Coordinates of C-alpha atoms in Angstrom, one line a residue:
M1 CA -52.0 107.8 -37.6
A2 CA -48.4 108.7 -37.0
S3 CA -48.6 104.7 -35.9
P4 CA -49.5 102.9 -39.0
S5 CA -47.1 105.0 -41.4
V6 CA -44.5 104.0 -39.3
N7 CA -45.5 100.2 -39.1
L8 CA -45.4 100.0 -42.7
V9 CA -42.2 101.7 -43.4
S10 CA -39.7 100.2 -41.0
A11 CA -39.0 96.2 -41.5
Y12 CA -41.5 93.2 -39.8
P13 CA -39.1 91.5 -37.0
L14 CA -39.4 88.3 -39.1
A15 CA -38.2 89.2 -42.2
V16 CA -35.0 90.7 -40.0
V17 CA -34.8 87.0 -38.3
Q18 CA -35.8 85.2 -41.8
A19 CA -33.4 87.4 -43.4
V20 CA -30.0 86.5 -41.3
L21 CA -31.4 82.7 -41.4
A22 CA -31.5 82.2 -45.1
A23 CA -27.9 84.4 -44.8
V24 CA -26.4 81.6 -42.1
V25 CA -27.7 78.8 -43.9
V26 CA -26.6 79.4 -47.2
C27 CA -22.9 80.0 -45.9
L28 CA -23.1 76.6 -44.5
D29 CA -25.0 74.8 -46.9
I30 CA -21.3 76.0 -49.6
P31 CA -18.8 73.6 -47.4
P32 CA -21.0 70.4 -48.2
L33 CA -22.0 71.6 -52.5
I34 CA -18.5 72.3 -52.3
W35 CA -17.4 68.1 -51.2
H36 CA -19.9 66.4 -52.9
A37 CA -18.8 68.6 -56.6
K38 CA -15.7 67.3 -55.6
Q39 CA -16.5 63.9 -55.3
R40 CA -19.0 64.2 -58.5
N41 CA -22.0 63.1 -56.5
F42 CA -24.6 64.4 -58.7
A43 CA -27.6 64.2 -57.0
P44 CA -26.5 65.3 -53.6
V45 CA -24.9 68.1 -55.8
V46 CA -28.4 69.4 -56.7
L47 CA -30.3 68.6 -53.9
I48 CA -27.8 71.2 -51.4
L49 CA -28.0 73.4 -55.1
Y50 CA -32.3 73.5 -55.4
I51 CA -31.8 74.4 -50.9
L52 CA -29.1 76.9 -51.2
L53 CA -30.6 78.7 -54.4
L54 CA -34.1 78.5 -52.4
N55 CA -32.5 80.2 -49.5
F56 CA -30.7 83.0 -50.7
A57 CA -34.3 83.8 -52.3
N58 CA -35.1 84.1 -49.2
F59 CA -33.1 86.3 -48.5
V60 CA -33.4 88.8 -50.9
N61 CA -36.7 88.8 -50.5
A62 CA -36.5 89.5 -47.2
I63 CA -34.1 92.5 -47.9
V64 CA -36.5 93.7 -50.7
W65 CA -39.9 93.5 -49.2
P66 CA -39.7 93.5 -45.5
N67 CA -42.2 96.0 -44.8
D68 CA -46.0 96.1 -46.0
D69 CA -45.1 100.1 -47.8
L70 CA -46.9 98.7 -51.1
S71 CA -46.1 102.3 -53.0
R72 CA -42.5 101.9 -52.3
W73 CA -43.1 98.2 -53.4
F74 CA -40.4 97.1 -56.4
S75 CA -42.6 95.1 -58.3
G76 CA -40.9 92.5 -59.1
V77 CA -40.0 92.5 -62.6
G78 CA -37.3 90.3 -63.4
L79 CA -36.7 89.1 -60.0
C80 CA -39.6 87.0 -59.9
D81 CA -39.6 85.3 -63.1
I82 CA -36.5 83.8 -62.0
E83 CA -37.7 82.7 -58.7
A84 CA -41.4 82.0 -59.1
R85 CA -40.0 79.0 -62.0
L86 CA -37.0 78.1 -59.8
A87 CA -39.7 77.7 -56.2
V88 CA -42.6 75.5 -59.2
A89 CA -38.5 73.4 -60.1
G90 CA -37.8 72.7 -56.5
S91 CA -41.2 71.1 -55.2
T92 CA -39.9 68.9 -57.4
A93 CA -36.0 68.8 -57.5
L94 CA -36.3 68.2 -53.9
P95 CA -38.0 64.6 -54.4
A96 CA -36.0 63.8 -57.4
A97 CA -32.7 64.3 -55.8
T98 CA -33.8 62.0 -53.1
L99 CA -35.1 59.4 -55.3
C100 CA -31.5 59.7 -56.5
I101 CA -29.4 59.2 -53.6
L102 CA -32.6 56.5 -52.5
R103 CA -32.1 54.6 -55.7
K104 CA -28.2 55.0 -55.6
L105 CA -28.3 53.8 -51.6
A106 CA -30.5 50.8 -52.8
N107 CA -28.5 49.6 -55.2
V108 CA -25.8 49.5 -53.0
M109 CA -27.6 46.8 -50.7
D110 CA -28.4 45.0 -53.9
T111 CA -26.6 41.5 -54.0
K112 CA -28.3 40.0 -57.1
H113 CA -27.3 43.5 -59.0
M114 CA -24.1 43.5 -57.5
I115 CA -21.5 45.3 -60.0
V116 CA -18.1 45.7 -58.5
S117 CA -16.7 47.8 -60.6
P118 CA -18.6 49.4 -63.6
T119 CA -17.7 50.4 -66.6
R120 CA -17.7 53.5 -68.7
A121 CA -21.4 52.9 -70.1
Q122 CA -23.1 52.2 -67.1
K123 CA -21.7 54.9 -65.5
R124 CA -23.0 57.0 -67.9
R125 CA -25.7 55.7 -68.0
A126 CA -26.4 56.1 -64.4
L127 CA -25.9 59.6 -64.0
L128 CA -28.4 59.9 -67.4
I129 CA -30.7 58.8 -65.1
E130 CA -30.5 61.3 -62.8
I131 CA -29.9 63.8 -65.2
L132 CA -33.5 62.8 -66.5
L133 CA -34.7 62.5 -63.2
C134 CA -33.0 65.8 -60.7
I135 CA -33.4 68.2 -64.7
G136 CA -35.4 66.7 -66.1
I137 CA -38.8 66.1 -64.6
P138 CA -38.3 69.9 -63.2
V139 CA -38.0 71.5 -65.9
L140 CA -40.8 69.5 -66.8
S141 CA -42.5 71.1 -64.1
M142 CA -41.9 74.6 -65.0
A143 CA -43.0 73.9 -68.6
L144 CA -46.4 72.6 -67.2
H145 CA -47.1 75.4 -65.3
F146 CA -47.3 77.7 -68.0
I147 CA -50.1 76.3 -69.1
V148 CA -52.0 76.1 -65.8
Q149 CA -50.2 79.7 -64.6
P150 CA -53.2 82.9 -64.9
L151 CA -51.3 85.2 -63.6
R152 CA -47.3 86.5 -64.2
Y153 CA -46.5 86.1 -60.6
I154 CA -47.4 86.7 -56.9
V155 CA -45.1 89.6 -54.6
Y156 CA -46.0 88.7 -50.4
G157 CA -44.4 91.2 -47.6
I158 CA -41.1 89.5 -46.4
S159 CA -42.3 86.0 -48.3
G160 CA -41.8 87.9 -51.7
C161 CA -41.8 85.9 -55.3
T162 CA -44.8 83.3 -55.2
P163 CA -45.8 81.3 -58.4
A164 CA -49.9 82.0 -58.9
M165 CA -51.4 78.9 -60.2
S166 CA -55.0 78.4 -61.3
S167 CA -58.4 76.4 -59.7
T168 CA -58.3 73.5 -62.2
W169 CA -58.0 70.2 -62.5
L170 CA -55.1 70.5 -64.2
S171 CA -53.1 72.5 -61.5
I172 CA -53.7 69.5 -59.6
A173 CA -52.4 67.3 -62.5
F174 CA -49.2 69.5 -63.1
I175 CA -48.3 71.1 -60.3
V176 CA -49.9 68.9 -56.3
L177 CA -49.6 65.4 -57.7
P178 CA -46.2 65.2 -59.3
P179 CA -44.9 65.9 -55.1
L180 CA -47.2 64.1 -54.1
L181 CA -46.0 61.4 -55.8
L182 CA -42.4 61.8 -55.2
T183 CA -42.6 61.3 -52.2
L184 CA -44.2 57.9 -52.3
V185 CA -41.1 56.3 -54.2
D186 CA -38.9 57.7 -51.8
V187 CA -40.6 56.0 -48.8
Y188 CA -40.6 53.0 -51.4
Y189 CA -37.2 53.1 -51.8
A190 CA -36.3 54.3 -47.9
V191 CA -38.0 51.0 -47.0
L192 CA -36.5 49.2 -49.0
I193 CA -33.0 49.8 -47.9
A194 CA -34.2 49.5 -44.0
F195 CA -35.4 45.9 -45.7
R196 CA -32.1 45.1 -46.9
L197 CA -30.1 46.3 -44.1
R198 CA -31.6 43.8 -41.7
K199 CA -31.2 41.0 -44.3
Y200 CA -27.6 41.7 -44.9
R201 CA -26.6 43.3 -41.8
A202 CA -23.9 40.3 -41.6
R203 CA -21.8 41.4 -44.9
F204 CA -23.2 45.2 -44.8
D205 CA -19.1 46.4 -44.8
S206 CA -18.3 43.7 -48.1
L207 CA -21.1 45.4 -49.2
L208 CA -20.1 48.8 -49.0
S209 CA -16.8 48.0 -49.3
A210 CA -17.3 46.5 -52.9
A211 CA -19.5 49.4 -53.5
S212 CA -16.8 52.2 -52.8
T213 CA -18.0 54.0 -50.1
S214 CA -17.8 53.9 -46.1
K215 CA -20.1 53.5 -44.0
T216 CA -20.5 57.1 -42.9
R217 CA -21.1 58.4 -46.2
F218 CA -23.7 55.3 -46.3
L219 CA -25.7 56.9 -42.9
R220 CA -25.4 59.8 -43.4
L221 CA -26.5 60.3 -47.0
F222 CA -29.7 58.0 -45.4
L223 CA -30.6 59.2 -43.1
L224 CA -30.9 62.6 -44.5
A225 CA -32.8 61.4 -47.2
L226 CA -34.7 59.6 -44.0
T227 CA -35.1 63.1 -41.8
F228 CA -37.0 64.9 -45.8
I229 CA -39.0 62.0 -46.0
L230 CA -40.5 62.0 -42.6
G231 CA -40.3 65.8 -41.2
V232 CA -39.9 67.9 -44.4
F233 CA -42.0 65.9 -47.2
P234 CA -44.6 66.1 -45.1
I235 CA -45.3 69.3 -44.6
Q236 CA -44.4 70.3 -47.9
L237 CA -47.3 68.7 -49.3
W238 CA -50.0 70.0 -46.7
V239 CA -48.5 73.8 -47.9
L240 CA -49.8 72.2 -51.3
L241 CA -53.0 70.2 -50.2
L242 CA -53.4 74.0 -48.7
N243 CA -53.2 75.2 -52.3
W244 CA -56.1 73.1 -53.8
P245 CA -58.8 74.4 -54.9
S246 CA -61.8 75.0 -53.0
H247 CA -63.8 74.6 -56.0
L248 CA -62.9 73.3 -59.5
E249 CA -63.0 75.4 -62.7
P250 CA -62.7 74.6 -66.1
F251 CA -60.1 75.2 -68.3
V252 CA -60.3 78.0 -70.3
W253 CA -57.2 78.9 -72.1
S254 CA -58.4 82.0 -73.4
E255 CA -59.1 82.9 -70.5
I256 CA -55.9 82.0 -68.5
H257 CA -53.9 83.3 -70.7
G258 CA -55.6 87.0 -71.2
L259 CA -53.4 90.0 -71.5
W260 CA -54.9 91.2 -69.2
S261 CA -53.7 89.2 -66.5
W262 CA -49.2 89.7 -67.9
K263 CA -49.6 92.8 -66.8
W264 CA -51.2 93.3 -63.9
I265 CA -49.0 92.1 -60.4
P266 CA -51.3 91.4 -57.3
L267 CA -48.8 93.2 -54.5
V268 CA -50.0 91.2 -50.8
P269 CA -49.6 93.0 -47.5
A270 CA -48.2 90.1 -44.8
F271 CA -48.8 91.7 -41.8
G272 CA -45.6 90.7 -40.0
T273 CA -46.1 87.1 -41.3
V274 CA -44.5 84.5 -43.8
L275 CA -44.9 81.7 -45.8
P276 CA -44.7 77.9 -44.1
D277 CA -43.2 76.6 -47.3
R278 CA -39.9 79.3 -46.5
W279 CA -39.7 78.5 -43.1
I280 CA -39.4 74.4 -44.8
R281 CA -36.1 76.1 -46.9
L282 CA -34.8 76.8 -44.2
A283 CA -35.2 73.8 -41.9
C284 CA -34.1 72.0 -45.1
G285 CA -30.5 74.0 -45.4
I286 CA -29.7 72.9 -41.2
L287 CA -30.0 69.7 -42.4
V288 CA -27.3 69.6 -45.0
F289 CA -25.5 70.6 -42.3
I290 CA -25.7 68.5 -39.8
F291 CA -25.3 65.5 -42.0
F292 CA -22.4 67.0 -44.0
G293 CA -21.3 69.4 -42.6
L294 CA -19.6 68.0 -39.5
G295 CA -18.4 64.6 -40.6
K296 CA -14.3 64.2 -40.8
E297 CA -14.0 65.7 -44.7
A298 CA -15.8 68.4 -44.4
K299 CA -13.7 69.8 -41.3
D300 CA -10.5 68.3 -43.7
M301 CA -12.2 71.2 -45.6
Y302 CA -12.2 73.8 -43.0
M303 CA -8.8 73.0 -42.1
S304 CA -7.7 72.9 -45.0
W305 CA -8.9 76.1 -46.1
A306 CA -8.0 77.9 -42.7
A307 CA -4.2 76.6 -43.9
S308 CA -4.0 78.3 -47.1
L309 CA -5.6 81.2 -45.1
G310 CA -2.2 81.4 -43.0
L311 CA -4.0 80.6 -40.3
D312 CA -1.5 77.3 -40.0
K313 CA -0.6 78.7 -36.2
L314 CA -3.9 78.8 -35.4
V315 CA -5.0 75.7 -36.6
R316 CA -2.4 73.7 -35.5
R317 CA -3.0 75.6 -31.7
L318 CA -6.7 74.2 -32.0
R319 CA -5.0 71.0 -32.9
S320 CA -2.9 70.2 -29.9
T321 CA -5.0 72.0 -28.3
S322 CA -8.0 69.1 -28.2
S323 CA -5.3 66.4 -28.3
M324 CA -4.2 67.9 -24.5
L325 CA -8.3 67.7 -23.6
Y326 CA -8.8 64.5 -25.2
H327 CA -5.4 62.8 -23.4
S328 CA -5.9 64.8 -20.1
S329 CA -9.7 63.0 -19.6
R330 CA -8.3 59.6 -20.7
S331 CA -5.7 60.4 -18.2
S332 CA -7.7 61.3 -15.1
F333 CA -10.3 58.6 -16.0
G334 CA -7.3 56.1 -16.1
S335 CA -5.7 57.7 -12.4
A336 CA -9.1 57.1 -11.1
R337 CA -10.0 53.6 -11.7
R338 CA -5.7 52.9 -10.3
S339 CA -6.7 54.2 -7.0
F340 CA -10.6 52.5 -7.1
S341 CA -8.7 49.0 -8.0
S342 CA -5.6 50.1 -4.9
V343 CA -8.2 50.3 -2.3
K344 CA -10.3 47.5 -3.5
G345 CA -7.0 45.2 -3.2
R346 CA -5.9 47.1 0.1
K347 CA -9.8 45.5 1.5
T348 CA -9.4 42.3 -0.2
G349 CA -5.9 42.2 1.6
L350 CA -7.2 43.0 5.0
A351 CA -10.0 40.8 5.2
S352 CA -7.7 37.6 3.9
S353 CA -5.1 38.5 6.7
M354 CA -8.0 38.4 9.1
T355 CA -9.2 35.0 7.7
D356 CA -5.8 33.9 8.6
R357 CA -5.8 34.9 12.0
L358 CA -8.9 33.1 12.2
S359 CA -7.9 29.9 10.7
N360 CA -4.1 30.1 12.6
T361 CA -6.4 30.6 15.8
T362 CA -8.6 27.8 15.7
T363 CA -6.0 25.3 14.6
D364 CA -4.1 26.7 17.9
S365 CA -7.1 25.6 19.3
T366 CA -7.9 21.9 18.2
K367 CA -4.8 21.0 18.8
S368 CA -4.8 22.2 22.5
T369 CA -8.0 19.7 23.5
N370 CA -4.7 16.9 23.3
T371 CA -2.4 18.3 25.6
G372 CA -5.1 18.1 28.7
E373 CA -7.5 19.6 29.9
G374 CA -6.1 23.1 31.3
T375 CA -4.9 23.4 28.0
A376 CA -8.2 23.3 26.5
S377 CA -8.9 25.5 28.7
R378 CA -7.0 28.5 28.1
A379 CA -7.6 27.4 23.5
S380 CA -11.3 27.9 24.6
D381 CA -10.4 31.2 26.3
A382 CA -8.5 32.5 22.9
S383 CA -10.9 31.0 20.9
D384 CA -13.0 33.0 22.3
V385 CA -10.7 36.3 21.7
S386 CA -11.1 35.7 18.7
I387 CA -14.3 35.0 18.4
R388 CA -15.1 38.2 20.0
R389 CA -12.4 40.2 17.3
L390 CA -14.4 38.7 14.6
E391 CA -18.0 40.1 15.7
F392 CA -15.9 43.7 16.0
A393 CA -14.8 43.1 12.4
V394 CA -18.1 41.7 10.6
N395 CA -20.8 42.6 12.4
S396 CA -22.0 38.9 13.5
T397 CA -22.8 36.9 16.2
P398 CA -20.3 33.4 16.2
V399 CA -21.8 30.4 16.6
Q400 CA -21.5 28.9 19.8
G401 CA -20.6 24.9 20.4
H402 CA -22.9 22.7 22.3
G403 CA -20.4 19.8 23.5
S404 CA -21.5 18.4 26.5
G405 CA -17.7 18.3 27.4
E406 CA -15.0 21.4 27.2
G407 CA -13.1 19.9 24.9
E408 CA -15.6 18.8 22.6
S409 CA -17.2 22.4 23.2
V410 CA -13.9 23.5 22.4
H411 CA -13.3 21.2 19.6
Q412 CA -16.9 21.9 17.9
N413 CA -16.6 25.8 18.7
G414 CA -13.5 24.9 15.5
V415 CA -16.0 23.6 13.5
R416 CA -18.6 25.4 13.3
L417 CA -16.0 28.0 13.3
K418 CA -14.6 27.4 10.2
G419 CA -17.6 27.3 8.5
W420 CA -19.2 30.5 10.1
K421 CA -15.7 32.5 8.8
W422 CA -16.4 31.3 5.4
R423 CA -19.8 33.1 5.5
S424 CA -18.9 36.0 6.6
S425 CA -16.1 36.8 4.4
I426 CA -18.3 35.4 1.3
S427 CA -21.0 38.6 3.0
F428 CA -17.6 41.2 3.7
G429 CA -17.5 40.5 -0.5
R430 CA -20.8 41.7 -1.2
K431 CA -21.4 44.3 1.1
R432 CA -18.6 45.9 0.3
Q433 CA -17.5 47.0 4.0
M434 CA -15.0 47.9 6.6
T435 CA -14.3 48.5 10.1
S436 CA -11.1 48.3 12.1
P437 CA -10.4 45.1 13.5
C438 CA -9.9 45.3 17.7

């Protein structure tokens, strides 16, 4: 009987893993949050802030409830009241913030209603729309959740605080459907941006410069939103559909909001498992760091922080080391190209010298036919020697003459040899083979 008590008291391995990963994600997402706050990008700030808070809740829950020892569990009063509201708001805040990002990117690619220099009233109106979408909808979802909330909250092992939801049709209308509808609007804007990118790809740079944004920043925002739509939100919707009531009950206010339901807090052991939406929070945090924490702006901010901490020498050393590695790799590649070019040039020069030698020999043999029969015989011997040399060099069979007389045979050997010589040089250059001449 000792082993079950040990398992109940000791922390589960997944509790340690979740706490460590959540802490790492929180630390990694702070620099992108600061950078977007300095740039006054409201929707990305809200998106990263919600992800950061949800992962911080993961970290706290894994530390407070790491095992299934219910007798020692904290009831969660106060903490879970906040986390349950935050979880409900996050289900709509993430797709709503993504909607604001995609809407702004679609307006950048809108050539019919482009505004080069917006006025102060237009900026205020755009900010008001983002506030209504990113903050108004989550606040409304928290208020609507209270209507269908049968319990104060539920506490699971490792996963911690979880909001409760009644099995009524109002729960579907207030909790399940809003994230689904927002995700569908996100898909519409993503398809619209992809269509405009294809249509105005020739004017892409000019459109971005008119909107005072860069290509890398535009693509990072679009790829992050697209990744959320294709990878994260379907899983989140699947989790919501898992909570779909198996049988709907009539909505009765007195039964759902009875006094006994607010006094009773269910404590559910996890048996070493974690709820799926906790992993979705970690995935969102990692994606935020990949798209915004590894860019040039983030690296410059890291360097400035290191310099402010008195690490100037270390920063300069790292920069010089990376520069030396970059230039050494380029120089080694350039020397390899130069050596390859020199070897290729030597091969070409040797082939041309061999061709010139053969041409001179053929010319001498042609001249020797006019001096007499004896001289023609010596020219024929010289031609045969040159043919044998070329045959050894290129591994080819020389073309011999077919004339009746000896002088005519030498002359035709010269003519045939000239045409054969050019064929051999072309084949030699194509195969890129080299053998030493005799």
